Tab-separated table of C-alpha atoms and ligand atoms in Angstrom:
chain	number	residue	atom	x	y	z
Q	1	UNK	CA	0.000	0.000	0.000
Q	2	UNK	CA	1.314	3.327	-1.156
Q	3	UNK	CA	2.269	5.881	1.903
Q	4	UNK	CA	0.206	8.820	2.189
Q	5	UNK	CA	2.204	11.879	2.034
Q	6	UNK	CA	0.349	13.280	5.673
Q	7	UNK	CA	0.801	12.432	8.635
Q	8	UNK	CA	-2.615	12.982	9.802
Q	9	UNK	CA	-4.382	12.050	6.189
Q	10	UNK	CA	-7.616	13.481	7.629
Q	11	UNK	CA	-7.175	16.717	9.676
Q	12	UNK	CA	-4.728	17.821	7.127
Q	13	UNK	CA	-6.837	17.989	4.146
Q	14	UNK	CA	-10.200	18.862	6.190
Q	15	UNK	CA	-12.510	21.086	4.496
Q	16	UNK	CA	-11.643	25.011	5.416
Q	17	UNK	CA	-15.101	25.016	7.056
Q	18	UNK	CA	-15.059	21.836	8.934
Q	19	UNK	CA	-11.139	22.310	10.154
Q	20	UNK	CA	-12.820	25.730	11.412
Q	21	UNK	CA	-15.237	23.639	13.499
Q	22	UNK	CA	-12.576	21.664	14.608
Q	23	UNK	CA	-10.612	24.500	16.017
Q	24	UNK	CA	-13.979	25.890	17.131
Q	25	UNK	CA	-14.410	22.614	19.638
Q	26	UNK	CA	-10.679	22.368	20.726
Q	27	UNK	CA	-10.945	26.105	21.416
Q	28	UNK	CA	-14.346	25.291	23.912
Q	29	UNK	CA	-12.604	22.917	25.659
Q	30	UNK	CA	-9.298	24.430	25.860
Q	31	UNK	CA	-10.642	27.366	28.061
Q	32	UNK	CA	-12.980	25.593	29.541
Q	33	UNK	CA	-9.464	23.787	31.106
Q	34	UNK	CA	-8.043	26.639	31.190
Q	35	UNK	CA	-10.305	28.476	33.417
Q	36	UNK	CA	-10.570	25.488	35.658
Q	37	UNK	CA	-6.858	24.892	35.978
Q	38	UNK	CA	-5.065	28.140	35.998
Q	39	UNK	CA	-5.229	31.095	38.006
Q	40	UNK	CA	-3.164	33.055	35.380
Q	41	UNK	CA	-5.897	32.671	32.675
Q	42	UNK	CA	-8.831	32.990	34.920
Q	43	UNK	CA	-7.902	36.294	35.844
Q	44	UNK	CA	-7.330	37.220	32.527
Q	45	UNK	CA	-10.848	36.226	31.203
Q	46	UNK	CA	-11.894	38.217	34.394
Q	47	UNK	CA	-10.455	41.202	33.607
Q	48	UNK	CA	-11.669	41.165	30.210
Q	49	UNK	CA	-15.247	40.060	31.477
Q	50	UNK	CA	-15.192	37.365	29.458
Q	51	UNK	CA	-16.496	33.679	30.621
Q	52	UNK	CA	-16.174	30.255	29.563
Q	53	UNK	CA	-19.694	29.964	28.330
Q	54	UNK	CA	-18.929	32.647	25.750
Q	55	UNK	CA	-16.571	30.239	23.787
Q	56	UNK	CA	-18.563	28.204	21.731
Q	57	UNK	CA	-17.300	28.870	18.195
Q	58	UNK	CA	-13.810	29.663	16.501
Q	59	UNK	CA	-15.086	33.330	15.999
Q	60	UNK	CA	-15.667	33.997	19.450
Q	61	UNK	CA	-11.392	33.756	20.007
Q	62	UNK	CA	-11.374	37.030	19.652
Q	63	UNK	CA	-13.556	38.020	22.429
Q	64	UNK	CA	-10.669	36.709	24.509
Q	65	UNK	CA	-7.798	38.938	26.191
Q	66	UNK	CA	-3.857	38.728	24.438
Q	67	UNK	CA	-1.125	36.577	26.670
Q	68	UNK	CA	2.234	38.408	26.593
Q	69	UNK	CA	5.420	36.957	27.274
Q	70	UNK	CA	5.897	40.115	30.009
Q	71	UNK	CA	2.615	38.505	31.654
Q	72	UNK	CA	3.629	35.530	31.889
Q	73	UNK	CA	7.712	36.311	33.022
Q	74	UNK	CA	5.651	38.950	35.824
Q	75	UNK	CA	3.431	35.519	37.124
Q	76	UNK	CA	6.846	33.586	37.793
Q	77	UNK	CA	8.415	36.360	39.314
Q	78	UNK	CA	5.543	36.825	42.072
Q	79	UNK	CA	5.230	33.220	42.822
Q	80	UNK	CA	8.197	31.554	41.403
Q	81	UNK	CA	9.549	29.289	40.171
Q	82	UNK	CA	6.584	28.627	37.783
Q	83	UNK	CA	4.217	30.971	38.524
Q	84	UNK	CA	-0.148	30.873	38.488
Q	85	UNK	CA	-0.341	29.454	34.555
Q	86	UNK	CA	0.089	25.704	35.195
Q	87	UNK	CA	-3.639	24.389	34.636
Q	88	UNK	CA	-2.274	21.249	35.841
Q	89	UNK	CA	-0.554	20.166	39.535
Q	90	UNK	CA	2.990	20.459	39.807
Q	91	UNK	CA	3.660	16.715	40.176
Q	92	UNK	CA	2.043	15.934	37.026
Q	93	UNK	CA	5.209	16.873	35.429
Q	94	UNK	CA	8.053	14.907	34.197
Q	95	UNK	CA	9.953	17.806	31.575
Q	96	UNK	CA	11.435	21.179	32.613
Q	97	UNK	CA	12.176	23.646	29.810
Q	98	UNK	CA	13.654	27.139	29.996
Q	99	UNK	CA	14.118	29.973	27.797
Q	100	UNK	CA	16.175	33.758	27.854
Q	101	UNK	CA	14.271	35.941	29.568
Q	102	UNK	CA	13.031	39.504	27.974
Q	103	UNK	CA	14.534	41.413	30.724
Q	104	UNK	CA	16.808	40.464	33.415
Q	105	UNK	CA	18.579	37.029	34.452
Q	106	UNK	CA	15.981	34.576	35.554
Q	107	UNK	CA	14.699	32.848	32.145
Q	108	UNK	CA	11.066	31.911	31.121
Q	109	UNK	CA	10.221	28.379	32.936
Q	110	UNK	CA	8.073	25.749	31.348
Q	111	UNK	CA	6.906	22.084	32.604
Q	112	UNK	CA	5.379	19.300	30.311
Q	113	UNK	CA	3.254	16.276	31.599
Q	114	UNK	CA	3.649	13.267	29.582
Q	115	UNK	CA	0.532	13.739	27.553
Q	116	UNK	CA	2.215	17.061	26.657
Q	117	UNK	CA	5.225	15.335	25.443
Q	118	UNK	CA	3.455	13.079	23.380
Q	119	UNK	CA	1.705	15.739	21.534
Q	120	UNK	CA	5.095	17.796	21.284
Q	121	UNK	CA	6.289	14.475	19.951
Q	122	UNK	CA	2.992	14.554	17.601
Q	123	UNK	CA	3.665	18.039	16.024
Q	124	UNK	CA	6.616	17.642	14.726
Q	125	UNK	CA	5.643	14.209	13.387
Q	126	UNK	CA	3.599	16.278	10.687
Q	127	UNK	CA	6.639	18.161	9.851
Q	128	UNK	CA	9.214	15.424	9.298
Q	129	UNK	CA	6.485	12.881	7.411
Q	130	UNK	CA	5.537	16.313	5.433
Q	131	UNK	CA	9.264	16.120	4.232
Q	132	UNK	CA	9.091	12.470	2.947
Q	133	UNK	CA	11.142	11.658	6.401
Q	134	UNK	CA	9.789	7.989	6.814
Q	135	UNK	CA	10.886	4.965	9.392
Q	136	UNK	CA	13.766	3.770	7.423
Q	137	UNK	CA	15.398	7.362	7.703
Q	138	UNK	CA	18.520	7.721	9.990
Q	139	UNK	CA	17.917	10.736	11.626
Q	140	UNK	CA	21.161	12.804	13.087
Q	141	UNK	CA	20.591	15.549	15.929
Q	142	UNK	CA	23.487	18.522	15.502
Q	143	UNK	CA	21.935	19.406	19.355
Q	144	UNK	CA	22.822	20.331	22.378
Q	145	UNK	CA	20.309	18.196	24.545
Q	146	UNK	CA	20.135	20.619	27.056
Q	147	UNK	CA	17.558	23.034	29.126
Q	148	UNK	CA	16.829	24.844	25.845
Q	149	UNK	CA	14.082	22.977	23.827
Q	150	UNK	CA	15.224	23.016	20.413
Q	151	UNK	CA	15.126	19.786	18.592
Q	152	UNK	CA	14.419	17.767	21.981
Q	153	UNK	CA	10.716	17.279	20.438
Q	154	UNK	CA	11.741	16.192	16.849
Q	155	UNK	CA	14.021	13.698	18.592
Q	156	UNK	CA	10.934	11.851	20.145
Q	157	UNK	CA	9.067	12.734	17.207
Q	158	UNK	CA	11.815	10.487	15.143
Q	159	UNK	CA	11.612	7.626	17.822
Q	160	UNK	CA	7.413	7.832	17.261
Q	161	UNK	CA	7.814	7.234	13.653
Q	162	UNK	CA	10.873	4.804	13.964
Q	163	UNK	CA	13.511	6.043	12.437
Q	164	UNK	CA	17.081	5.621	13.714
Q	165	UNK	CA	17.760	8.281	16.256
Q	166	UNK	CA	21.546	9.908	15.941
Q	167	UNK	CA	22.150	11.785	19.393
Q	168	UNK	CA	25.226	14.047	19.342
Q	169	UNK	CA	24.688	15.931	22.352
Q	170	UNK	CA	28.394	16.026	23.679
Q	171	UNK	CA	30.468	15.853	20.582
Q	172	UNK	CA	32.268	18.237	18.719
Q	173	UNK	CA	31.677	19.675	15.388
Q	174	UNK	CA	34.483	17.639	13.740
Q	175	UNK	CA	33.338	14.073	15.832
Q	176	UNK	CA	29.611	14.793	14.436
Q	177	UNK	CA	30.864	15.381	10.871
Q	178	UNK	CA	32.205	11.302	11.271
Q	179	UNK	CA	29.478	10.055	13.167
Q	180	UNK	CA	27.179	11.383	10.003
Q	181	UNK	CA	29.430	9.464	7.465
Q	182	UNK	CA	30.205	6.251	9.613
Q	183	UNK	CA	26.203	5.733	10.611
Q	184	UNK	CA	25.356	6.549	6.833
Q	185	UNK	CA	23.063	9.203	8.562
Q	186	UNK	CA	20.055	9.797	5.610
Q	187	UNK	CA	18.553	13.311	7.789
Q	188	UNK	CA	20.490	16.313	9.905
Q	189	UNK	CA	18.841	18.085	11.778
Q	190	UNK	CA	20.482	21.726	12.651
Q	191	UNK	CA	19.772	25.000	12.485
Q	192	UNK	CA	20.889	26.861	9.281
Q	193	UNK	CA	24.311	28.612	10.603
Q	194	UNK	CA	25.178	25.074	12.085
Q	195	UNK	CA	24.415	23.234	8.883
Q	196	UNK	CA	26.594	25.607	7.326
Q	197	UNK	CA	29.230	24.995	9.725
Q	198	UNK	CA	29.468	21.036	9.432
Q	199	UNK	CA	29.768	21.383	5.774
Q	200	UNK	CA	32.751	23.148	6.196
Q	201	UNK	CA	34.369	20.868	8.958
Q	202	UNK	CA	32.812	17.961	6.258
Q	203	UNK	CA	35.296	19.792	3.517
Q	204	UNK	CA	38.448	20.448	5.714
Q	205	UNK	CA	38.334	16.970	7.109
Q	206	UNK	CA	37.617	15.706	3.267
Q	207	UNK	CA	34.268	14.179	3.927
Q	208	UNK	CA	32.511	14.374	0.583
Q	209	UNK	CA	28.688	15.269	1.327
Q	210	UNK	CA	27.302	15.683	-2.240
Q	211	UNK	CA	28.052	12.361	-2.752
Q	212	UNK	CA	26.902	11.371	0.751
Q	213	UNK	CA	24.361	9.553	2.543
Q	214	UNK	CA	22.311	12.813	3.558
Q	215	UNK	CA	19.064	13.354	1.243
Q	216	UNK	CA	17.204	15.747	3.810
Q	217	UNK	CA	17.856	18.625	6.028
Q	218	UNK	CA	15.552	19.738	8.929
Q	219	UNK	CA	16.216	22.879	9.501
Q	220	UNK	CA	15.127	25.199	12.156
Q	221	UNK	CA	16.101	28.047	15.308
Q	222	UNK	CA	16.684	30.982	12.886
Q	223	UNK	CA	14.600	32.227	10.187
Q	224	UNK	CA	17.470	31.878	7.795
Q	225	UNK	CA	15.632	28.420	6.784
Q	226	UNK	CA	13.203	29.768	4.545
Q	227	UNK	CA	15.703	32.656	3.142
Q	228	UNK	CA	16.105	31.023	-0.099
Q	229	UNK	CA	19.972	31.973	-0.899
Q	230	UNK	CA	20.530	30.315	2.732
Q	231	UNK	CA	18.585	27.362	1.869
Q	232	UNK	CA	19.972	27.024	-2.027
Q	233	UNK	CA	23.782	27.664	0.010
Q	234	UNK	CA	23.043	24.902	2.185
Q	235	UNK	CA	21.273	21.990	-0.144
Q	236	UNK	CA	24.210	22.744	-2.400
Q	237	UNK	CA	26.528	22.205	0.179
Q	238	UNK	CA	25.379	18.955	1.492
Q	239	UNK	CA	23.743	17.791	-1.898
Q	240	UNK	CA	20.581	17.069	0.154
Q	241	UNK	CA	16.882	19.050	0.136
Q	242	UNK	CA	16.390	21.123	2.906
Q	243	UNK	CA	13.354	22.103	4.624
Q	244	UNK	CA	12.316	24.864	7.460
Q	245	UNK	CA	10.237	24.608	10.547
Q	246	UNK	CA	9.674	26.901	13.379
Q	247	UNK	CA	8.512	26.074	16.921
Q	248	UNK	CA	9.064	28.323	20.333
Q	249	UNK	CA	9.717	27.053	23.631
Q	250	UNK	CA	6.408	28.767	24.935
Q	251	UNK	CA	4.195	26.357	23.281
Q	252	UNK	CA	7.488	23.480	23.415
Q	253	UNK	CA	7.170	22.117	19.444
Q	254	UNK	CA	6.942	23.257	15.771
Q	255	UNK	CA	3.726	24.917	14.860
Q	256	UNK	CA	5.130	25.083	11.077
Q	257	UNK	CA	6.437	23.470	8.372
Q	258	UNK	CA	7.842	22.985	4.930
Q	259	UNK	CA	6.364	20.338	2.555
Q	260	UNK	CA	7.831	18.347	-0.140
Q	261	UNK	CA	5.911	20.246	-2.720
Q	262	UNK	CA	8.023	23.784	-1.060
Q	263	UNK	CA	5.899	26.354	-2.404
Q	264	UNK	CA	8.019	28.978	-0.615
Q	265	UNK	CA	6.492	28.468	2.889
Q	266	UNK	CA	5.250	26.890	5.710
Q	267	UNK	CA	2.386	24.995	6.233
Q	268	UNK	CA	0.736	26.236	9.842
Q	269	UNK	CA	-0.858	23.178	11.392
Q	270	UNK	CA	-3.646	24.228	12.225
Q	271	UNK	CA	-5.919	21.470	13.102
Q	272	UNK	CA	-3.014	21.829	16.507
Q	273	UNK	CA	-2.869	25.248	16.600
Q	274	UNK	CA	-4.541	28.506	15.771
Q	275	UNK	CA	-2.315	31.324	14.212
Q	276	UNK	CA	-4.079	34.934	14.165
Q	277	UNK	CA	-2.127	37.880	12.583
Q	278	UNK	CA	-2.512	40.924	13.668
Q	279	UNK	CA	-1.361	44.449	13.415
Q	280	UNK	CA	0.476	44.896	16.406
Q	281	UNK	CA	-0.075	48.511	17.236
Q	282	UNK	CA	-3.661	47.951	16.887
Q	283	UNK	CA	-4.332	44.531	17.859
Q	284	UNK	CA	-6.245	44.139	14.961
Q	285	UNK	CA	-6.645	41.346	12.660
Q	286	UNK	CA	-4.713	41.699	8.897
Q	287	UNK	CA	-5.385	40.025	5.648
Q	288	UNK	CA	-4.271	37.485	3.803
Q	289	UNK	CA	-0.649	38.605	2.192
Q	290	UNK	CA	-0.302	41.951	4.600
Q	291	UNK	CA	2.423	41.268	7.012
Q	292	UNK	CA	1.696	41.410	11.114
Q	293	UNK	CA	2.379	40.139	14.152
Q	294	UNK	CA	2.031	35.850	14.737
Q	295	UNK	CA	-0.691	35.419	17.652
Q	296	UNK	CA	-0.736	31.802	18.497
Q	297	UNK	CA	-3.389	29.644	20.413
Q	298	UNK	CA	-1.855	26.010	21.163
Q	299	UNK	CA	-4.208	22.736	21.972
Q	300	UNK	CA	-2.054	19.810	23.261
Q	301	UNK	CA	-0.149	21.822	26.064
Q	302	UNK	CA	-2.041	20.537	29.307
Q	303	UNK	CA	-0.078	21.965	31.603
Q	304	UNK	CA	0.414	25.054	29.893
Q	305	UNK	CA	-2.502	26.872	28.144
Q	306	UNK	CA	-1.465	29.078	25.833
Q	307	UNK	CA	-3.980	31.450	24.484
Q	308	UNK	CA	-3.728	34.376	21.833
Q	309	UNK	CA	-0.055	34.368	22.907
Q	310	UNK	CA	1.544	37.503	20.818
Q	311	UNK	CA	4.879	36.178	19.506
Q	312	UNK	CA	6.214	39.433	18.330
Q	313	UNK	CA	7.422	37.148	14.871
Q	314	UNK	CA	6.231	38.958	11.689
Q	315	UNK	CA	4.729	37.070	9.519
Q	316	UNK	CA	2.731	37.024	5.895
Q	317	UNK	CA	-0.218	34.584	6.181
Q	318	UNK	CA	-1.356	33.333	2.541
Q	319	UNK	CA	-3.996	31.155	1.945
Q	320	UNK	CA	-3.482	26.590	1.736
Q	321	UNK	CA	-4.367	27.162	-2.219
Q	322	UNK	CA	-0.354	28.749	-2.628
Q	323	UNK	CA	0.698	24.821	-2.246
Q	324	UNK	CA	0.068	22.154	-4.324
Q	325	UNK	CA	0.065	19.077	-1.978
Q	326	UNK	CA	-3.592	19.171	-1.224
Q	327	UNK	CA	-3.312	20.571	2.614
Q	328	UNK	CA	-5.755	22.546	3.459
Q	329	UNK	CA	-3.696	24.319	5.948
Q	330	UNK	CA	-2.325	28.099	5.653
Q	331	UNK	CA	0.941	29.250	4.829
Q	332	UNK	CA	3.256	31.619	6.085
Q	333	UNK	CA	5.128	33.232	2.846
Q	334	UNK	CA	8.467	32.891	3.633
Q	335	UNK	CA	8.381	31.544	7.267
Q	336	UNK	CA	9.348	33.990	9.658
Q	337	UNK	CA	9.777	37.455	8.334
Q	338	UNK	CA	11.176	39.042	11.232
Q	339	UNK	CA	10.665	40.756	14.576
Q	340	UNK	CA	8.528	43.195	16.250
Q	341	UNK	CA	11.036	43.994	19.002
Q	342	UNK	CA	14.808	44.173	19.146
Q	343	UNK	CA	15.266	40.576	20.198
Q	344	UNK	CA	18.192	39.051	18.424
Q	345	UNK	CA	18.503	35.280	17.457
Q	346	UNK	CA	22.052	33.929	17.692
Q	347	UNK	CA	22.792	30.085	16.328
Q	348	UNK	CA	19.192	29.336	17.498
Q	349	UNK	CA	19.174	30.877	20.858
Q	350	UNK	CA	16.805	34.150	22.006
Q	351	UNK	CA	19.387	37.007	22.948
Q	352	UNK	CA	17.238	40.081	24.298
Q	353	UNK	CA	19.736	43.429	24.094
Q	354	UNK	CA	17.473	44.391	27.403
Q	355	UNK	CA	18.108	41.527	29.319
Q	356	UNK	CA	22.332	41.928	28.657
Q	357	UNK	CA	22.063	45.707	29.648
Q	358	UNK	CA	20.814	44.144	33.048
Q	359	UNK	CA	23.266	42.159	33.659
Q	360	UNK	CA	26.230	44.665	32.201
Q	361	UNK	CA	24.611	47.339	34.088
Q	362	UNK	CA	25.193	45.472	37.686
Q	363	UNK	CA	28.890	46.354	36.963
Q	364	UNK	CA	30.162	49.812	37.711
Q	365	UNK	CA	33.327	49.040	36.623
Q	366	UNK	CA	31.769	48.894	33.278
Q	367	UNK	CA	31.947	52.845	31.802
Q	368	UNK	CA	29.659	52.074	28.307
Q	369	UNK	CA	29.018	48.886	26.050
Q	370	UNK	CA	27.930	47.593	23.103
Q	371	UNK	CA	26.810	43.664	21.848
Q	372	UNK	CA	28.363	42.972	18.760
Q	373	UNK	CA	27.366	40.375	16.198
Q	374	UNK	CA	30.002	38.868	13.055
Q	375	UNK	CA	29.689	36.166	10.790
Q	376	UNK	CA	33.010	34.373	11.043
Q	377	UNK	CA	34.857	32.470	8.477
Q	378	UNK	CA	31.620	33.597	6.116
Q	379	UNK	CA	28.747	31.256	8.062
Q	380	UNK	CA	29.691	31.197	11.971
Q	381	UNK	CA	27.192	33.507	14.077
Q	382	UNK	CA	29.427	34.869	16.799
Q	383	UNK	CA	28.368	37.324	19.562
Q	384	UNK	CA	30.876	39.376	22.342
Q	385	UNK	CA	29.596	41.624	24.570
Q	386	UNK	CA	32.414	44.677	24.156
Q	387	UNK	CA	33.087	47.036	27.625
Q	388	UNK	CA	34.926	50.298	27.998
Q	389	UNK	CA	36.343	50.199	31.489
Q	390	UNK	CA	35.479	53.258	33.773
Q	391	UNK	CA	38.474	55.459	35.183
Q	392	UNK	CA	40.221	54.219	38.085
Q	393	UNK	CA	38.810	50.944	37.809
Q	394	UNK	CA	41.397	49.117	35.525
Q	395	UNK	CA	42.937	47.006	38.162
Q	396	UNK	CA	38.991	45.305	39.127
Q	397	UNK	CA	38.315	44.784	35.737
Q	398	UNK	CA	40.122	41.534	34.741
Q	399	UNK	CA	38.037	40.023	37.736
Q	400	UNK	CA	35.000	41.799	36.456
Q	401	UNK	CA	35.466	41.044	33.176
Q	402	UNK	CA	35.084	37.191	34.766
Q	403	UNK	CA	32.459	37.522	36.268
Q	404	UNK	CA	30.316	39.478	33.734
Q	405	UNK	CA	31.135	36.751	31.467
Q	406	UNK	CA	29.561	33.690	33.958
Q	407	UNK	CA	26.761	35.789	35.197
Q	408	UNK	CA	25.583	36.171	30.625
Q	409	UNK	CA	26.630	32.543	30.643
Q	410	UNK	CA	24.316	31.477	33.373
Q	411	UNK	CA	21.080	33.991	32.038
Q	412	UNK	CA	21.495	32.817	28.120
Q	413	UNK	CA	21.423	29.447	28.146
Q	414	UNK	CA	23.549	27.927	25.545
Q	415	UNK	CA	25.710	30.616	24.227
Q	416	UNK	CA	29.027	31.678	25.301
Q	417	UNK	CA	29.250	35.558	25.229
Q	418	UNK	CA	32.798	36.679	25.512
Q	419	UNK	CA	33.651	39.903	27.438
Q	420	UNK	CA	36.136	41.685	25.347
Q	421	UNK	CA	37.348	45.740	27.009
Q	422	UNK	CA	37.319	48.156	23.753
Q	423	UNK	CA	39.686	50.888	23.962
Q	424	UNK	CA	38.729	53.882	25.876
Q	425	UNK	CA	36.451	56.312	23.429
Q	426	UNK	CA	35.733	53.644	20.865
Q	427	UNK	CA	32.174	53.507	21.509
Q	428	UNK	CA	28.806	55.429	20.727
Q	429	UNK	CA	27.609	57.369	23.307
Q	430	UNK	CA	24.280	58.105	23.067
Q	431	UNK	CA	21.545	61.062	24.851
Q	432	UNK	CA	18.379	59.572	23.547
Q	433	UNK	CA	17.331	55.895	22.587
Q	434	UNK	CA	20.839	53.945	22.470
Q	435	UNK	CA	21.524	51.943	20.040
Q	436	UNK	CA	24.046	49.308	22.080
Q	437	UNK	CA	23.630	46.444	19.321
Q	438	UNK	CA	25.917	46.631	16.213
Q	439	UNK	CA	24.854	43.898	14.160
Q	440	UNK	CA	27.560	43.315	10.922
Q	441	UNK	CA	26.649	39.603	10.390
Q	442	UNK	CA	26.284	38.415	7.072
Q	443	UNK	CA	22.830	36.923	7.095
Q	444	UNK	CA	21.212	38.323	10.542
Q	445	UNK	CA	19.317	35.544	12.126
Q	446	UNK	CA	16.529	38.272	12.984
Q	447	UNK	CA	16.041	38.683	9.484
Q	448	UNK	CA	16.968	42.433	9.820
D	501	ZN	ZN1	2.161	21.944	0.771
């Protein structure tokens, strides 16, 4: 029998109208839970005077009030470590997931139950069948493994739809390069700047990949994915197709992705999720093909109910009929477009300038600063953090300089930020609105 090209055969070519009843019901019976479980969204629907009973269809989702990431940070600050959202108790869970905060040091908590995993697990299962991934696929993880979420989903995801899992948590770039040619790996998974950087380990050590084992690439941390010189650079290196996805930490999986068909975007799958875009001065909803803000409503989180969470992504929604695959779901045009604050993405990881100033700014010895991002060697997102030293405190500041450098270590999980002193004078001083971030990489992960 042939394999259908869905994962879900059903939901994913549903009728616009019926997958709108569909996202009607899960809607219902996601705030019904919601109100139930957690105090965080209770108080919300309070404020806005709105009550359970009100949510019958998918229309009435916009009755409901926004959730902001500044909400939510605020909720785990006055009762930490988790805060009032959890709709579910505390020893339900069995997964703890963190990511950067927006502001200071303490980062964004999440917790999973093990239905949540599964449906993490579930998500990206869409994506990677989407691709033509199937269970005799060897599937290698350029990953970290750690606190940050990343590709921890699409590893379980893999095991679900049995292919070979590749780990590589602790290895380095040049032992993951061999383990790909010795295990005849057939899928990497990485985010663009790291797929770039394996091909050019994969050259220096003279592995040839063209001529490889690899026939996909999952791509996914940085919008660079769907930039289609990025993309072209990167199947061309590897001689493989690649395809992007896009998932946050917030809602802990992929809530898009490329099919085989690539029209140019991502599919949005909706019959898990519900992704409103709005204008994000006004709130209000945008049409098809007019760029906004990515508001997203997630289903399978128990523990976590996320609803009308504003992203601050940019986005261009376009209608399923752009893709010739038969889904019925939307597209974003191009992925991920962009941001609507100043938060930076660095080799997959959330870097928010505000949240560094924080941190510098506990430092007296520090006089002025500045973050500065470089492409290295032409692919290699780097970031240093670069400090003027304040009269009279040179002899501190190799000490400082230590210490500056573990305390941005501990708050952004997963990226080394070296502290590097400028010379005295070298950098911008500013009266009004500072601009602290010079940003000279080659393809800017932000898409700015
Ligand atoms: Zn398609």
């Amino acid at each position: 029998m042939a394999v259908s090209p869905y994962w879900n055969p059903k939901t994913e070519t549903l009728a616009r109208e019926d997958l709108g009843r569909l996202q009607g019901l899960r809607l219902k019976e996601l705030v019904a839970r919601a109100w139930q479980g957690s105090p965080f969204h209770r108080r919300a629907f309070q404020q806005a005077g709105v009550t359970p009973e009100q949510v019958q269809v998918l229309k009435d989702l916009e009755r409901l009030p926004f959730t902001t990431r500044e909400a939510w940070m605020e909720c785990q600050k006055r009762t930490p470590p988790f805060g009032d959202m959890l709709a579910r108790p505390l020893e339900s869970a069995v997964r703890y997931h963190t990511t950067s905060g927006t502001t200071g040091r303490t980062p964004l908590r999440v917790l999973d139950g093990r239905a949540d995993w599964k449906w993490i697990a579930e998500c990206w299962c869409y994506g990677f069948h989407g691709f033509g991934i199937r269970p005799n696929d060897r599937v290698f993880f350029a990953f970290s493994y750690g606190t940050f979420i990343g590709f921890w989903g699409a590893h379980y995801a893999c095991e679900k739809m049995g292919c070979l899992v590749l780990p590589s948590g602790n290895m380095t770039t040049e032992g993951r390069v061999a383990l790909i040619a010795d295990m005849g790996a057939t899928v990497v998974c990485a985010t663009p700047t790291y797929a770039l950087r394996l091909a050019q380990e994969a050259r220096e050590r003279g592995v040839d990949l063209v001529n490889g084992s690899v026939q996909r690439l999952i791509l996914s941390g940085e919008p660079a994915g769907s930039i289609p010189a990025t993309k072209r650079l990167i199947e061309g290196q590897w001689g493989a197709k690649a395809a992007d996805t896009a998932g946050m930490t917030e809602i802990g999986t992929i809530m898009m992705f490329e099919c085989e068909k690539q029209p140019g975007g991502t599919h949005i799958i909706e019959d898990q999720v519900i992704e409103e875009v709005i204008d994000p001065e006004t709130g209000r909803a945008v049409d098809y093909g007019e760029q906004g803000e990515r508001v997203v409503t997630s289903f399978g989180r128990g523990m976590i109910p996320l609803i009308r969470y504003r992203t601050r992504d940019l986005v261009v929604k376009v209608p399923h009929t752009r893709c010739t695959c038969g889904r019925t779901f939307d597209l974003y045009d191009g992925g991920i477009l962009g941001r609507v604050d100043d938060m930076l993405l660095v080799r997959g990881t959330n870097v928010y300038p505000r949240a560094v100033e924080a941190i510098v700014r506990e430092h007296a010895a520090v006089d002025e600063f500045q973050i500065h991002l470089t492409t290295v060697d032409g692919i290699r997102d780097e970031i240093a953090v670069r400090c003027e030293v304040r009269v009279g405190q040179e002899a501190e500041w190799p000490k400082v300089r230590e210490r500056l450098a573990a305390d941005l270590a501990h708050a952004i999980e997963g990226l080394t930020i070296p502290v590097v002193e400028a010379p005295r004078g070298s950098l911008p001083r500013f009266e009004l609105k500072a601009k602290r971030v010079k940003d000279e990489r080659v393809v800017k992960g932000a898409g700015r």
